[in-house]
Amino acid sequence: QQPVQSPQAVILREGEDAVINCSSSKALYSVHWYRQKHGEAPVFLMILLKGGEQKGHDKISASFNEKKQQSSLYLTASQLSYSGTYFCGTHSHQGGANNLFFGTGTRLTVIP
Amino acid sequence: DTGVSQNPRHKITKRGQNVTFRCDPISEHNRLYWYRQTLGQGPEFLTYFQNEAQLEKSRLLSDRFSAERPKGSFSTLEIQRTEQGDSAMYLCASSLVWTPTYEQYFGPGTRLTVT
């Protein structure tokens, strides 16, 4: 049930854009995005609940294509603070346990 | 303090010893989750509680692992007869079940090293 993330790693210069993809073999009810910096806890970014939904804050946004069981995270005009590992967590049941299955992560490095 | 806290932050133990970790969730959160994370991997679900009831356990949670949440507040995760394969970061998260978005807030984790 673990979702697949791509790419595994990406290096950007400040100001460049990046897209991180998350796909699942199961029908999804929601997709959660987290960022984790080295040695720290994962930090919640956003949840997408409906097919086709797009959300965003600051210059980080995400989309969720329910039919394709995919979500993408968009980082625009990247900043040094965006560096970290991004995880998608997928949830296949409406209500219930809300057990999240996390992907293996995408390591993003932003350089000056 | 409004965040999830975990103690200890680091634990080094010898193979075969028992260890216990503690998690204090955000005070009004009903749900508490335990995850395990190894290097280069995402968090893997272990178990979760709603209030004091343990509602689901992963197949990853062998019989050497036990978790409790007495009185629905803090939780403990105990590993008996530790093995080197238990070395990992153990993360606790909590959520307020009655929100539509179910976002989980993670603690800083306890890093276990079994020698």
CSV table of C-alpha atoms in Angstrom, one decimal:
chain,number,residue,atom,x,y,z
A,1,GLN,CA,0.0,0.0,0.0
A,2,GLN,CA,3.1,2.2,0.1
A,3,PRO,CA,2.8,5.1,-2.4
A,4,VAL,CA,5.6,5.7,-4.9
A,5,GLN,CA,7.2,9.1,-5.0
A,6,SER,CA,9.3,10.6,-7.7
A,7,PRO,CA,11.9,11.8,-8.1
A,8,GLN,CA,13.9,10.4,-5.3
A,9,ALA,CA,16.0,13.5,-5.1
A,10,VAL,CA,16.3,16.8,-6.7
A,11,ILE,CA,18.7,19.7,-6.4
A,12,LEU,CA,17.5,23.2,-7.2
A,13,ARG,CA,19.0,26.7,-7.2
A,14,GLU,CA,17.1,29.3,-5.3
A,15,GLY,CA,14.2,30.6,-7.3
A,16,GLU,CA,13.7,27.5,-9.4
A,17,ASP,CA,10.6,25.4,-9.4
A,18,ALA,CA,10.1,21.7,-8.6
A,19,VAL,CA,7.4,19.1,-8.8
A,20,ILE,CA,7.2,16.0,-6.6
A,21,ASN,CA,4.8,13.2,-7.6
A,22,CYS,CA,3.1,10.6,-5.5
A,23,SER,CA,1.1,7.7,-6.9
A,24,SER,CA,-0.8,4.8,-5.4
A,25,SER,CA,-2.1,1.5,-6.6
A,26,LYS,CA,-5.1,1.9,-4.4
A,27,ALA,CA,-8.1,4.2,-4.5
A,28,LEU,CA,-7.4,7.2,-2.3
A,29,TYR,CA,-9.6,9.2,0.0
A,30,SER,CA,-6.9,11.7,0.9
A,31,VAL,CA,-3.3,12.6,0.4
A,32,HIS,CA,-1.2,14.3,3.1
A,33,TRP,CA,2.1,16.1,2.5
A,34,TYR,CA,4.8,16.5,5.0
A,35,ARG,CA,8.3,18.0,5.0
A,36,GLN,CA,11.0,16.6,7.3
A,37,LYS,CA,14.4,18.3,7.9
A,38,HIS,CA,17.3,16.2,9.0
A,39,GLY,CA,17.0,15.0,12.6
A,40,GLU,CA,13.6,16.7,13.0
A,41,ALA,CA,10.0,15.5,13.0
A,42,PRO,CA,7.9,15.6,9.9
A,43,VAL,CA,5.9,18.8,9.6
A,44,PHE,CA,2.5,18.9,8.2
A,45,LEU,CA,2.1,20.9,5.0
A,46,MET,CA,-1.4,20.2,3.6
A,47,ILE,CA,-4.1,17.6,3.0
A,48,LEU,CA,-6.0,17.1,-0.2
A,49,LEU,CA,-9.4,15.4,0.3
A,50,LYS,CA,-11.2,15.5,-3.0
A,51,GLY,CA,-10.4,14.4,-6.5
A,52,GLY,CA,-9.1,17.3,-8.5
A,53,GLU,CA,-8.6,19.4,-5.5
A,54,GLN,CA,-5.8,21.9,-5.4
A,55,LYS,CA,-4.5,23.6,-2.3
A,56,GLY,CA,-1.7,25.8,-1.6
A,57,HIS,CA,0.0,28.2,0.8
A,58,ASP,CA,2.8,30.6,0.1
A,59,LYS,CA,4.6,29.2,-2.9
A,60,ILE,CA,3.8,25.5,-2.2
A,61,SER,CA,0.7,24.0,-3.7
A,62,ALA,CA,-0.6,20.6,-4.5
A,63,SER,CA,-3.1,18.8,-6.6
A,64,PHE,CA,-4.9,15.5,-6.3
A,65,ASN,CA,-6.2,13.5,-9.2
A,66,GLU,CA,-8.5,11.0,-7.6
A,67,LYS,CA,-9.1,9.0,-10.8
A,68,LYS,CA,-5.4,8.6,-11.4
A,69,GLN,CA,-4.7,8.0,-7.7
A,70,GLN,CA,-2.0,10.6,-7.9
A,71,SER,CA,-1.0,13.8,-6.2
A,72,SER,CA,1.7,16.3,-7.1
A,73,LEU,CA,3.4,18.9,-4.9
A,74,TYR,CA,4.5,22.1,-6.6
A,75,LEU,CA,7.2,24.3,-5.1
A,76,THR,CA,7.7,27.6,-6.9
A,77,ALA,CA,10.5,30.1,-6.6
A,78,SER,CA,12.2,27.8,-4.1
A,79,GLN,CA,13.9,29.1,-1.0
A,80,LEU,CA,16.8,27.7,1.0
A,81,SER,CA,14.2,26.9,3.7
A,82,TYR,CA,12.5,24.5,1.4
A,83,SER,CA,15.3,22.0,1.7
A,84,GLY,CA,14.3,18.7,3.3
A,85,THR,CA,12.7,15.4,2.5
A,86,TYR,CA,9.1,15.6,1.4
A,87,PHE,CA,6.8,12.7,2.1
A,88,CYS,CA,3.3,12.0,0.9
A,89,GLY,CA,1.0,10.0,3.1
A,90,THR,CA,-2.0,8.3,1.6
A,91,HIS,CA,-5.3,7.3,3.2
A,92,SER,CA,-7.6,4.9,1.5
A,93,HIS,CA,-10.6,4.9,3.8
A,94,GLN,CA,-13.1,7.6,4.5
A,95,GLY,CA,-13.2,8.1,8.3
A,96,GLY,CA,-12.0,5.0,10.2
A,97,ALA,CA,-8.5,4.6,11.3
A,98,ASN,CA,-6.8,7.3,9.2
A,99,ASN,CA,-3.8,5.1,9.0
A,100,LEU,CA,-1.3,6.8,6.7
A,101,PHE,CA,1.0,4.9,4.4
A,102,PHE,CA,4.0,7.1,3.6
A,103,GLY,CA,6.2,7.0,0.5
A,104,THR,CA,9.9,6.7,0.6
A,105,GLY,CA,10.3,10.5,0.3
A,106,THR,CA,11.9,13.0,-2.1
A,107,ARG,CA,15.0,14.7,-0.9
A,108,LEU,CA,15.0,18.3,-2.0
A,109,THR,CA,18.1,20.4,-1.7
A,110,VAL,CA,18.0,24.1,-2.5
A,111,ILE,CA,21.4,25.7,-3.1
A,112,PRO,CA,22.2,29.5,-3.3
B,1,ASP,CA,3.7,23.7,25.4
B,2,THR,CA,1.4,23.0,22.5
B,3,GLY,CA,3.4,20.3,20.7
B,4,VAL,CA,3.8,16.6,20.9
B,5,SER,CA,6.7,15.6,23.1
B,6,GLN,CA,8.7,12.3,23.3
B,7,ASN,CA,11.1,11.0,25.8
B,8,PRO,CA,13.9,10.0,25.7
B,9,ARG,CA,15.2,11.6,22.5
B,10,HIS,CA,17.9,9.0,22.2
B,11,LYS,CA,18.3,5.6,23.6
B,12,ILE,CA,21.2,3.2,23.2
B,13,THR,CA,20.7,-0.3,24.5
B,14,LYS,CA,22.2,-3.7,24.3
B,15,ARG,CA,20.5,-6.5,22.4
B,16,GLY,CA,18.1,-8.4,24.5
B,17,GLN,CA,17.3,-5.5,26.9
B,18,ASN,CA,13.9,-4.0,27.2
B,19,VAL,CA,13.2,-0.3,26.4
B,20,THR,CA,10.2,2.0,27.0
B,21,PHE,CA,9.4,5.2,25.2
B,22,ARG,CA,6.9,7.8,26.2
B,23,CYS,CA,4.8,10.2,24.1
B,24,ASP,CA,2.8,13.1,25.4
B,25,PRO,CA,0.3,14.2,22.7
B,26,ILE,CA,-1.2,17.6,22.2
B,27,SER,CA,-3.6,17.8,25.1
B,28,GLU,CA,-7.0,17.9,23.4
B,29,HIS,CA,-6.1,15.3,20.7
B,30,ASN,CA,-8.1,12.1,20.9
B,31,ARG,CA,-5.9,10.0,18.6
B,32,LEU,CA,-2.3,9.0,19.1
B,33,TYR,CA,-0.2,7.1,16.6
B,34,TRP,CA,3.1,5.3,16.7
B,35,TYR,CA,5.4,5.1,13.6
B,36,ARG,CA,8.8,3.7,13.0
B,37,GLN,CA,11.2,5.3,10.6
B,38,THR,CA,14.4,3.9,9.3
B,39,LEU,CA,17.1,5.8,7.4
B,40,GLY,CA,15.9,6.8,3.9
B,41,GLN,CA,12.4,5.6,4.5
B,42,GLY,CA,9.1,7.2,5.3
B,43,PRO,CA,7.4,6.6,8.6
B,44,GLU,CA,5.8,3.2,8.9
B,45,PHE,CA,2.6,2.9,10.9
B,46,LEU,CA,2.8,0.7,14.0
B,47,THR,CA,-0.4,1.3,16.0
B,48,TYR,CA,-2.9,3.9,17.0
B,49,PHE,CA,-5.2,4.7,19.9
B,50,GLN,CA,-8.4,6.6,20.2
B,51,ASN,CA,-8.5,7.8,23.7
B,52,GLU,CA,-7.4,4.8,25.7
B,53,ALA,CA,-8.5,2.2,23.2
B,54,GLN,CA,-5.9,0.6,21.0
B,55,LEU,CA,-7.8,0.3,17.7
B,56,GLU,CA,-5.4,-1.0,15.2
B,57,LYS,CA,-2.0,-2.6,15.1
B,58,SER,CA,0.2,-3.2,12.1
B,59,ARG,CA,1.7,-6.5,11.2
B,60,LEU,CA,5.0,-4.8,11.8
B,61,LEU,CA,4.2,-4.8,15.5
B,62,SER,CA,5.6,-8.1,16.7
B,63,ASP,CA,4.7,-9.6,20.0
B,64,ARG,CA,7.8,-8.1,21.5
B,65,PHE,CA,6.2,-4.7,21.0
B,66,SER,CA,3.4,-3.4,23.3
B,67,ALA,CA,1.8,0.0,23.6
B,68,GLU,CA,-0.5,1.5,26.1
B,69,ARG,CA,-2.3,4.7,26.6
B,70,PRO,CA,-3.8,4.6,30.1
B,71,LYS,CA,-6.4,7.3,30.8
B,72,GLY,CA,-6.2,8.4,27.2
B,73,SER,CA,-3.4,10.8,27.8
B,74,PHE,CA,0.3,9.9,27.4
B,75,SER,CA,1.3,6.7,25.7
B,76,THR,CA,4.2,4.3,26.2
B,77,LEU,CA,5.8,2.0,23.6
B,78,GLU,CA,7.7,-0.9,25.1
B,79,ILE,CA,10.1,-3.2,23.1
B,80,GLN,CA,11.1,-6.4,24.9
B,81,ARG,CA,14.2,-8.4,24.1
B,82,THR,CA,15.5,-5.8,21.6
B,83,GLU,CA,17.1,-6.8,18.4
B,84,GLN,CA,19.5,-4.9,16.2
B,85,GLY,CA,16.7,-4.7,13.6
B,86,ASP,CA,14.8,-2.6,16.0
B,87,SER,CA,17.2,0.3,15.6
B,88,ALA,CA,15.2,3.1,14.2
B,89,MET,CA,13.5,6.4,14.9
B,90,TYR,CA,10.2,5.9,16.8
B,91,LEU,CA,7.8,8.7,16.0
B,92,CYS,CA,4.6,9.6,17.9
B,93,ALA,CA,1.9,11.7,16.3
B,94,SER,CA,-1.5,12.9,17.5
B,95,SER,CA,-4.6,14.3,15.8
B,96,LEU,CA,-7.9,15.7,16.8
B,97,VAL,CA,-10.4,13.1,15.4
B,98,TRP,CA,-13.3,15.5,15.0
B,99,THR,CA,-11.6,17.7,12.4
B,100,PRO,CA,-12.4,16.9,8.8
B,101,THR,CA,-8.8,17.1,7.8
B,102,TYR,CA,-7.3,14.7,10.3
B,103,GLU,CA,-3.9,16.3,10.1
B,104,GLN,CA,-1.4,14.5,12.3
B,105,TYR,CA,1.2,16.4,14.3
B,106,PHE,CA,4.5,14.5,14.9
B,107,GLY,CA,6.8,14.6,17.9
B,108,PRO,CA,10.6,14.9,17.6
B,109,GLY,CA,11.0,11.1,17.9
B,110,THR,CA,13.1,8.7,20.0
B,111,ARG,CA,16.1,7.4,18.2
B,112,LEU,CA,16.8,3.8,19.3
B,113,THR,CA,20.2,2.2,18.7
B,114,VAL,CA,20.5,-1.4,19.6
B,115,THR,CA,24.2,-2.6,19.9
